[in-house]
JSON list of C-alpha atoms in Angstrom, two decimals:
[
{"chain": "A", "resi": 1, "resn": "MET", "atom": "CA", "xyz": [0.00, 0.00, 0.00]},
{"chain": "A", "resi": 2, "resn": "ALA", "atom": "CA", "xyz": [2.87, 2.37, 0.80]},
{"chain": "A", "resi": 3, "resn": "PHE", "atom": "CA", "xyz": [4.30, 1.68, -2.66]},
{"chain": "A", "resi": 4, "resn": "PHE", "atom": "CA", "xyz": [1.00, 2.55, -4.36]},
{"chain": "A", "resi": 5, "resn": "CYS", "atom": "CA", "xyz": [0.62, 5.74, -2.29]},
{"chain": "A", "resi": 6, "resn": "SER", "atom": "CA", "xyz": [4.18, 6.81, -3.15]},
{"chain": "A", "resi": 7, "resn": "ILE", "atom": "CA", "xyz": [3.57, 6.38, -6.87]},
{"chain": "A", "resi": 8, "resn": "PHE", "atom": "CA", "xyz": [0.19, 8.12, -6.66]},
{"chain": "A", "resi": 9, "resn": "PHE", "atom": "CA", "xyz": [1.59, 11.14, -4.82]},
{"chain": "A", "resi": 10, "resn": "SER", "atom": "CA", "xyz": [4.53, 11.30, -7.22]},
{"chain": "A", "resi": 11, "resn": "PHE", "atom": "CA", "xyz": [2.08, 11.67, -10.14]},
{"chain": "A", "resi": 12, "resn": "VAL", "atom": "CA", "xyz": [-0.04, 14.21, -8.24]},
{"chain": "A", "resi": 13, "resn": "PHE", "atom": "CA", "xyz": [2.96, 16.35, -7.30]},
{"chain": "A", "resi": 14, "resn": "ASP", "atom": "CA", "xyz": [4.34, 16.14, -10.85]},
{"chain": "A", "resi": 15, "resn": "ALA", "atom": "CA", "xyz": [1.03, 17.47, -12.19]},
{"chain": "A", "resi": 16, "resn": "LEU", "atom": "CA", "xyz": [0.85, 20.11, -9.47]},
{"chain": "A", "resi": 17, "resn": "ASP", "atom": "CA", "xyz": [4.42, 21.25, -10.20]},
{"chain": "A", "resi": 18, "resn": "GLY", "atom": "CA", "xyz": [3.57, 21.77, -13.88]},
{"chain": "A", "resi": 19, "resn": "TRP", "atom": "CA", "xyz": [0.35, 23.59, -13.06]},
{"chain": "A", "resi": 20, "resn": "CYS", "atom": "CA", "xyz": [2.14, 25.93, -10.61]},
{"chain": "A", "resi": 21, "resn": "ALA", "atom": "CA", "xyz": [4.91, 26.64, -13.09]},
{"chain": "A", "resi": 22, "resn": "ARG", "atom": "CA", "xyz": [2.36, 27.69, -15.72]},
{"chain": "A", "resi": 23, "resn": "LYS", "atom": "CA", "xyz": [0.13, 29.58, -13.27]},
{"chain": "A", "resi": 24, "resn": "PHE", "atom": "CA", "xyz": [2.99, 31.66, -11.82]},
{"chain": "A", "resi": 25, "resn": "ASN", "atom": "CA", "xyz": [4.80, 32.04, -15.15]},
{"chain": "A", "resi": 26, "resn": "GLN", "atom": "CA", "xyz": [7.84, 30.08, -13.96]},
{"chain": "A", "resi": 27, "resn": "VAL", "atom": "CA", "xyz": [8.06, 28.01, -17.14]},
{"chain": "A", "resi": 28, "resn": "SER", "atom": "CA", "xyz": [11.44, 27.41, -18.75]},
{"chain": "A", "resi": 29, "resn": "THR", "atom": "CA", "xyz": [12.81, 25.18, -21.49]},
{"chain": "A", "resi": 30, "resn": "PHE", "atom": "CA", "xyz": [15.21, 23.62, -18.97]},
{"chain": "A", "resi": 31, "resn": "GLY", "atom": "CA", "xyz": [12.34, 22.85, -16.57]},
{"chain": "A", "resi": 32, "resn": "SER", "atom": "CA", "xyz": [10.26, 21.32, -19.33]},
{"chain": "A", "resi": 33, "resn": "VAL", "atom": "CA", "xyz": [13.10, 19.07, -20.50]},
{"chain": "A", "resi": 34, "resn": "LEU", "atom": "CA", "xyz": [14.04, 18.17, -16.92]},
{"chain": "A", "resi": 35, "resn": "ASP", "atom": "CA", "xyz": [10.42, 17.19, -16.21]},
{"chain": "A", "resi": 36, "resn": "LYS", "atom": "CA", "xyz": [10.40, 14.79, -19.17]},
{"chain": "A", "resi": 37, "resn": "VAL", "atom": "CA", "xyz": [13.76, 13.29, -18.16]},
{"chain": "A", "resi": 38, "resn": "VAL", "atom": "CA", "xyz": [12.65, 12.78, -14.55]},
{"chain": "A", "resi": 39, "resn": "ASP", "atom": "CA", "xyz": [9.37, 11.22, -15.77]},
{"chain": "A", "resi": 40, "resn": "ARG", "atom": "CA", "xyz": [11.32, 8.72, -17.89]},
{"chain": "A", "resi": 41, "resn": "ILE", "atom": "CA", "xyz": [13.69, 7.88, -15.05]},
{"chain": "A", "resi": 42, "resn": "SER", "atom": "CA", "xyz": [10.79, 7.43, -12.62]},
{"chain": "A", "resi": 43, "resn": "THR", "atom": "CA", "xyz": [8.96, 5.16, -15.05]},
{"chain": "A", "resi": 44, "resn": "GLY", "atom": "CA", "xyz": [12.10, 3.10, -15.59]},
{"chain": "A", "resi": 45, "resn": "CYS", "atom": "CA", "xyz": [12.67, 2.71, -11.85]},
{"chain": "A", "resi": 46, "resn": "LEU", "atom": "CA", "xyz": [9.03, 1.76, -11.32]},
{"chain": "A", "resi": 47, "resn": "LEU", "atom": "CA", "xyz": [9.26, -0.91, -14.01]},
{"chain": "A", "resi": 48, "resn": "VAL", "atom": "CA", "xyz": [12.45, -2.34, -12.53]},
{"chain": "A", "resi": 49, "resn": "ILE", "atom": "CA", "xyz": [10.84, -2.57, -9.08]},
{"chain": "A", "resi": 50, "resn": "LEU", "atom": "CA", "xyz": [7.66, -4.13, -10.44]},
{"chain": "A", "resi": 51, "resn": "SER", "atom": "CA", "xyz": [9.57, -6.67, -12.52]},
{"chain": "A", "resi": 52, "resn": "LYS", "atom": "CA", "xyz": [11.25, -7.84, -9.31]},
{"chain": "A", "resi": 53, "resn": "TYR", "atom": "CA", "xyz": [7.78, -8.51, -7.83]},
{"chain": "A", "resi": 54, "resn": "THR", "atom": "CA", "xyz": [7.07, -10.99, -10.60]},
{"chain": "A", "resi": 55, "resn": "GLY", "atom": "CA", "xyz": [10.48, -12.62, -10.61]},
{"chain": "A", "resi": 56, "resn": "LYS", "atom": "CA", "xyz": [11.15, -11.42, -14.15]},
{"chain": "A", "resi": 57, "resn": "VAL", "atom": "CA", "xyz": [14.56, -10.23, -15.22]},
{"chain": "A", "resi": 58, "resn": "SER", "atom": "CA", "xyz": [13.09, -7.32, -17.19]},
{"chain": "A", "resi": 59, "resn": "HIS", "atom": "CA", "xyz": [9.81, -5.51, -17.82]},
{"chain": "A", "resi": 60, "resn": "LYS", "atom": "CA", "xyz": [10.39, -6.45, -21.48]},
{"chain": "A", "resi": 61, "resn": "ASP", "atom": "CA", "xyz": [9.80, -10.15, -20.73]},
{"chain": "A", "resi": 62, "resn": "VAL", "atom": "CA", "xyz": [6.39, -10.58, -22.36]},
{"chain": "A", "resi": 63, "resn": "LYS", "atom": "CA", "xyz": [6.30, -14.28, -23.21]},
{"chain": "A", "resi": 64, "resn": "ASP", "atom": "CA", "xyz": [3.43, -14.88, -20.77]},
{"chain": "A", "resi": 65, "resn": "SER", "atom": "CA", "xyz": [1.51, -11.73, -21.75]},
{"chain": "A", "resi": 66, "resn": "SER", "atom": "CA", "xyz": [-1.89, -12.10, -23.40]},
{"chain": "A", "resi": 67, "resn": "ASN", "atom": "CA", "xyz": [-1.87, -8.63, -25.00]},
{"chain": "A", "resi": 68, "resn": "TRP", "atom": "CA", "xyz": [-0.98, -8.73, -28.71]},
{"chain": "A", "resi": 69, "resn": "LEU", "atom": "CA", "xyz": [0.21, -5.10, -28.86]},
{"chain": "A", "resi": 70, "resn": "PHE", "atom": "CA", "xyz": [2.47, -5.61, -25.85]},
{"chain": "A", "resi": 71, "resn": "LYS", "atom": "CA", "xyz": [3.96, -8.71, -27.48]},
{"chain": "A", "resi": 72, "resn": "ALA", "atom": "CA", "xyz": [4.40, -6.93, -30.82]},
{"chain": "A", "resi": 73, "resn": "TYR", "atom": "CA", "xyz": [6.08, -3.95, -29.15]},
{"chain": "A", "resi": 74, "resn": "TYR", "atom": "CA", "xyz": [8.58, -5.88, -27.04]},
{"chain": "A", "resi": 75, "resn": "GLY", "atom": "CA", "xyz": [8.83, -8.88, -29.36]},
{"chain": "A", "resi": 76, "resn": "ASN", "atom": "CA", "xyz": [10.07, -6.85, -32.33]},
{"chain": "A", "resi": 77, "resn": "ARG", "atom": "CA", "xyz": [13.03, -4.59, -31.50]},
{"chain": "A", "resi": 78, "resn": "MET", "atom": "CA", "xyz": [12.70, -2.65, -34.77]},
{"chain": "A", "resi": 79, "resn": "PHE", "atom": "CA", "xyz": [9.04, -1.83, -34.04]},
{"chain": "A", "resi": 80, "resn": "MET", "atom": "CA", "xyz": [9.92, -0.78, -30.49]},
{"chain": "A", "resi": 81, "resn": "ALA", "atom": "CA", "xyz": [12.80, 1.37, -31.78]},
{"chain": "A", "resi": 82, "resn": "TYR", "atom": "CA", "xyz": [10.47, 2.99, -34.34]},
{"chain": "A", "resi": 83, "resn": "CYS", "atom": "CA", "xyz": [7.97, 3.89, -31.59]},
{"chain": "A", "resi": 84, "resn": "CYS", "atom": "CA", "xyz": [10.68, 5.28, -29.27]},
{"chain": "A", "resi": 85, "resn": "VAL", "atom": "CA", "xyz": [12.30, 7.34, -32.03]},
{"chain": "A", "resi": 86, "resn": "ALA", "atom": "CA", "xyz": [8.87, 8.51, -33.25]},
{"chain": "A", "resi": 87, "resn": "VAL", "atom": "CA", "xyz": [8.20, 10.17, -29.88]},
{"chain": "A", "resi": 88, "resn": "GLU", "atom": "CA", "xyz": [11.42, 12.17, -30.06]},
{"chain": "A", "resi": 89, "resn": "VAL", "atom": "CA", "xyz": [10.99, 13.04, -33.75]},
{"chain": "A", "resi": 90, "resn": "LEU", "atom": "CA", "xyz": [7.45, 14.23, -33.08]},
{"chain": "A", "resi": 91, "resn": "TYR", "atom": "CA", "xyz": [8.64, 16.54, -30.28]},
{"chain": "A", "resi": 92, "resn": "ILE", "atom": "CA", "xyz": [11.51, 17.92, -32.36]},
{"chain": "A", "resi": 93, "resn": "VAL", "atom": "CA", "xyz": [9.51, 18.47, -35.56]},
{"chain": "A", "resi": 94, "resn": "LEU", "atom": "CA", "xyz": [6.64, 20.15, -33.71]},
{"chain": "A", "resi": 95, "resn": "PHE", "atom": "CA", "xyz": [9.12, 22.35, -31.84]},
{"chain": "A", "resi": 96, "resn": "LEU", "atom": "CA", "xyz": [10.80, 23.39, -35.10]},
{"chain": "A", "resi": 97, "resn": "LEU", "atom": "CA", "xyz": [7.50, 24.01, -36.88]},
{"chain": "A", "resi": 98, "resn": "ALA", "atom": "CA", "xyz": [5.94, 26.19, -34.19]},
{"chain": "A", "resi": 99, "resn": "GLU", "atom": "CA", "xyz": [6.30, 29.85, -35.07]},
{"chain": "A", "resi": 100, "resn": "ASN", "atom": "CA", "xyz": [6.03, 30.93, -31.43]},
{"chain": "A", "resi": 101, "resn": "GLN", "atom": "CA", "xyz": [5.48, 29.41, -27.99]},
{"chain": "A", "resi": 102, "resn": "THR", "atom": "CA", "xyz": [1.80, 30.29, -27.87]},
{"chain": "A", "resi": 103, "resn": "GLU", "atom": "CA", "xyz": [0.84, 28.72, -31.20]},
{"chain": "A", "resi": 104, "resn": "SER", "atom": "CA", "xyz": [-1.63, 25.88, -30.70]},
{"chain": "A", "resi": 105, "resn": "LEU", "atom": "CA", "xyz": [-0.89, 22.34, -31.81]},
{"chain": "A", "resi": 106, "resn": "MET", "atom": "CA", "xyz": [-3.85, 22.38, -34.21]},
{"chain": "A", "resi": 107, "resn": "ASP", "atom": "CA", "xyz": [-2.61, 25.60, -35.85]},
{"chain": "A", "resi": 108, "resn": "VAL", "atom": "CA", "xyz": [0.84, 24.07, -36.38]},
{"chain": "A", "resi": 109, "resn": "LEU", "atom": "CA", "xyz": [-0.66, 20.87, -37.83]},
{"chain": "A", "resi": 110, "resn": "MET", "atom": "CA", "xyz": [-3.11, 22.69, -40.13]},
{"chain": "A", "resi": 111, "resn": "ARG", "atom": "CA", "xyz": [-0.44, 25.07, -41.44]},
{"chain": "A", "resi": 112, "resn": "THR", "atom": "CA", "xyz": [1.96, 22.20, -42.03]},
{"chain": "A", "resi": 113, "resn": "ALA", "atom": "CA", "xyz": [-0.68, 20.10, -43.79]},
{"chain": "A", "resi": 114, "resn": "LYS", "atom": "CA", "xyz": [-1.23, 22.96, -46.25]},
{"chain": "A", "resi": 115, "resn": "GLN", "atom": "CA", "xyz": [2.51, 23.54, -46.83]},
{"chain": "A", "resi": 116, "resn": "SER", "atom": "CA", "xyz": [4.26, 20.19, -47.06]},
{"chain": "A", "resi": 117, "resn": "LEU", "atom": "CA", "xyz": [3.13, 16.66, -47.77]},
{"chain": "A", "resi": 118, "resn": "LEU", "atom": "CA", "xyz": [6.56, 15.29, -46.75]},
{"chain": "A", "resi": 119, "resn": "ILE", "atom": "CA", "xyz": [6.56, 16.93, -43.31]},
{"chain": "A", "resi": 120, "resn": "SER", "atom": "CA", "xyz": [2.89, 16.03, -42.83]},
{"chain": "A", "resi": 121, "resn": "SER", "atom": "CA", "xyz": [3.77, 12.40, -43.57]},
{"chain": "A", "resi": 122, "resn": "ILE", "atom": "CA", "xyz": [6.68, 12.49, -41.10]},
{"chain": "A", "resi": 123, "resn": "LEU", "atom": "CA", "xyz": [4.34, 13.94, -38.48]},
{"chain": "A", "resi": 124, "resn": "ALA", "atom": "CA", "xyz": [1.69, 11.30, -39.16]},
{"chain": "A", "resi": 125, "resn": "LEU", "atom": "CA", "xyz": [4.21, 8.43, -38.91]},
{"chain": "A", "resi": 126, "resn": "SER", "atom": "CA", "xyz": [5.70, 9.95, -35.76]},
{"chain": "A", "resi": 127, "resn": "PHE", "atom": "CA", "xyz": [2.28, 10.47, -34.20]},
{"chain": "A", "resi": 128, "resn": "PHE", "atom": "CA", "xyz": [1.35, 6.84, -34.90]},
{"chain": "A", "resi": 129, "resn": "GLY", "atom": "CA", "xyz": [4.54, 5.53, -33.26]},
{"chain": "A", "resi": 130, "resn": "CYS", "atom": "CA", "xyz": [4.11, 7.92, -30.34]},
{"chain": "A", "resi": 131, "resn": "ALA", "atom": "CA", "xyz": [0.49, 6.79, -29.86]},
{"chain": "A", "resi": 132, "resn": "ILE", "atom": "CA", "xyz": [1.53, 3.11, -29.86]},
{"chain": "A", "resi": 133, "resn": "LYS", "atom": "CA", "xyz": [4.22, 3.84, -27.26]},
{"chain": "A", "resi": 134, "resn": "GLN", "atom": "CA", "xyz": [1.73, 5.64, -25.01]},
{"chain": "A", "resi": 135, "resn": "ILE", "atom": "CA", "xyz": [-0.78, 2.79, -25.31]},
{"chain": "A", "resi": 136, "resn": "VAL", "atom": "CA", "xyz": [1.97, 0.31, -24.38]},
{"chain": "A", "resi": 137, "resn": "ASN", "atom": "CA", "xyz": [2.80, 2.50, -21.36]},
{"chain": "A", "resi": 138, "resn": "VAL", "atom": "CA", "xyz": [-0.83, 2.31, -20.22]},
{"chain": "A", "resi": 139, "resn": "ILE", "atom": "CA", "xyz": [-0.86, -1.48, -20.73]},
{"chain": "A", "resi": 140, "resn": "GLN", "atom": "CA", "xyz": [2.33, -1.75, -18.67]},
{"chain": "A", "resi": 141, "resn": "MET", "atom": "CA", "xyz": [0.90, 0.32, -15.84]},
{"chain": "A", "resi": 142, "resn": "LYS", "atom": "CA", "xyz": [-2.33, -1.71, -15.83]},
{"chain": "A", "resi": 143, "resn": "THR", "atom": "CA", "xyz": [-0.39, -4.97, -15.88]},
{"chain": "A", "resi": 144, "resn": "ALA", "atom": "CA", "xyz": [1.90, -3.72, -13.11]},
{"chain": "A", "resi": 145, "resn": "ALA", "atom": "CA", "xyz": [-1.07, -2.65, -10.98]},
{"chain": "A", "resi": 146, "resn": "ASP", "atom": "CA", "xyz": [-2.70, -6.06, -11.47]},
{"chain": "A", "resi": 147, "resn": "LEU", "atom": "CA", "xyz": [0.53, -7.80, -10.48]},
{"chain": "A", "resi": 148, "resn": "CYS", "atom": "CA", "xyz": [0.83, -5.67, -7.35]},
{"chain": "A", "resi": 149, "resn": "VAL", "atom": "CA", "xyz": [-2.72, -6.60, -6.36]},
{"chain": "A", "resi": 150, "resn": "LEU", "atom": "CA", "xyz": [-2.04, -10.31, -6.95]},
{"chain": "A", "resi": 151, "resn": "TYR", "atom": "CA", "xyz": [1.21, -10.03, -4.98]},
{"chain": "A", "resi": 152, "resn": "ASP", "atom": "CA", "xyz": [-0.63, -8.42, -2.04]},
{"chain": "A", "resi": 153, "resn": "ILE", "atom": "CA", "xyz": [-3.40, -11.04, -2.13]},
{"chain": "A", "resi": 154, "resn": "ASP", "atom": "CA", "xyz": [-0.84, -13.84, -2.17]},
{"chain": "A", "resi": 155, "resn": "LYS", "atom": "CA", "xyz": [1.10, -12.21, 0.67]},
{"chain": "A", "resi": 156, "resn": "LYS", "atom": "CA", "xyz": [-2.04, -11.91, 2.84]},
{"chain": "A", "resi": 157, "resn": "GLN", "atom": "CA", "xyz": [-3.05, -15.53, 2.22]},
{"chain": "A", "resi": 158, "resn": "LYS", "atom": "CA", "xyz": [0.28, -16.86, 3.48]},
{"chain": "A", "resi": 159, "resn": "PRO", "atom": "CA", "xyz": [0.41, -17.28, 7.28]}
]
């Protein structure tokens, strides 16, 4: 239970930190990048800890998973690499295309769609890979939560 509460509060405080930064105009490029890096490190640490609960060597061990997307993602290194690179390419291309910091995502996408088929295609492919990666992240978190529950049930049943 302490583990679950720690993770929950970590997400809450991460969201609160971002909200406060925007509310009090304390936003910086460094802070934005640092937030993403810390999020990735936290997720990695969480996955390592949860994989130890199940006795697996890695969170990428999916041979007993029933989810086809999870198996496709971790079972094919090229597909996984495409999804990981797509996230970064999407961030970089959108950053380079934005004319200013206040331009909305939809404005950037609409302007780009009218100007360049090549860049629009790169964005579409990047968005697809990014979406797959985010779906896999949700599947991992759901699977990890289920495993934690099963671990706690098993622990309580043992005398």
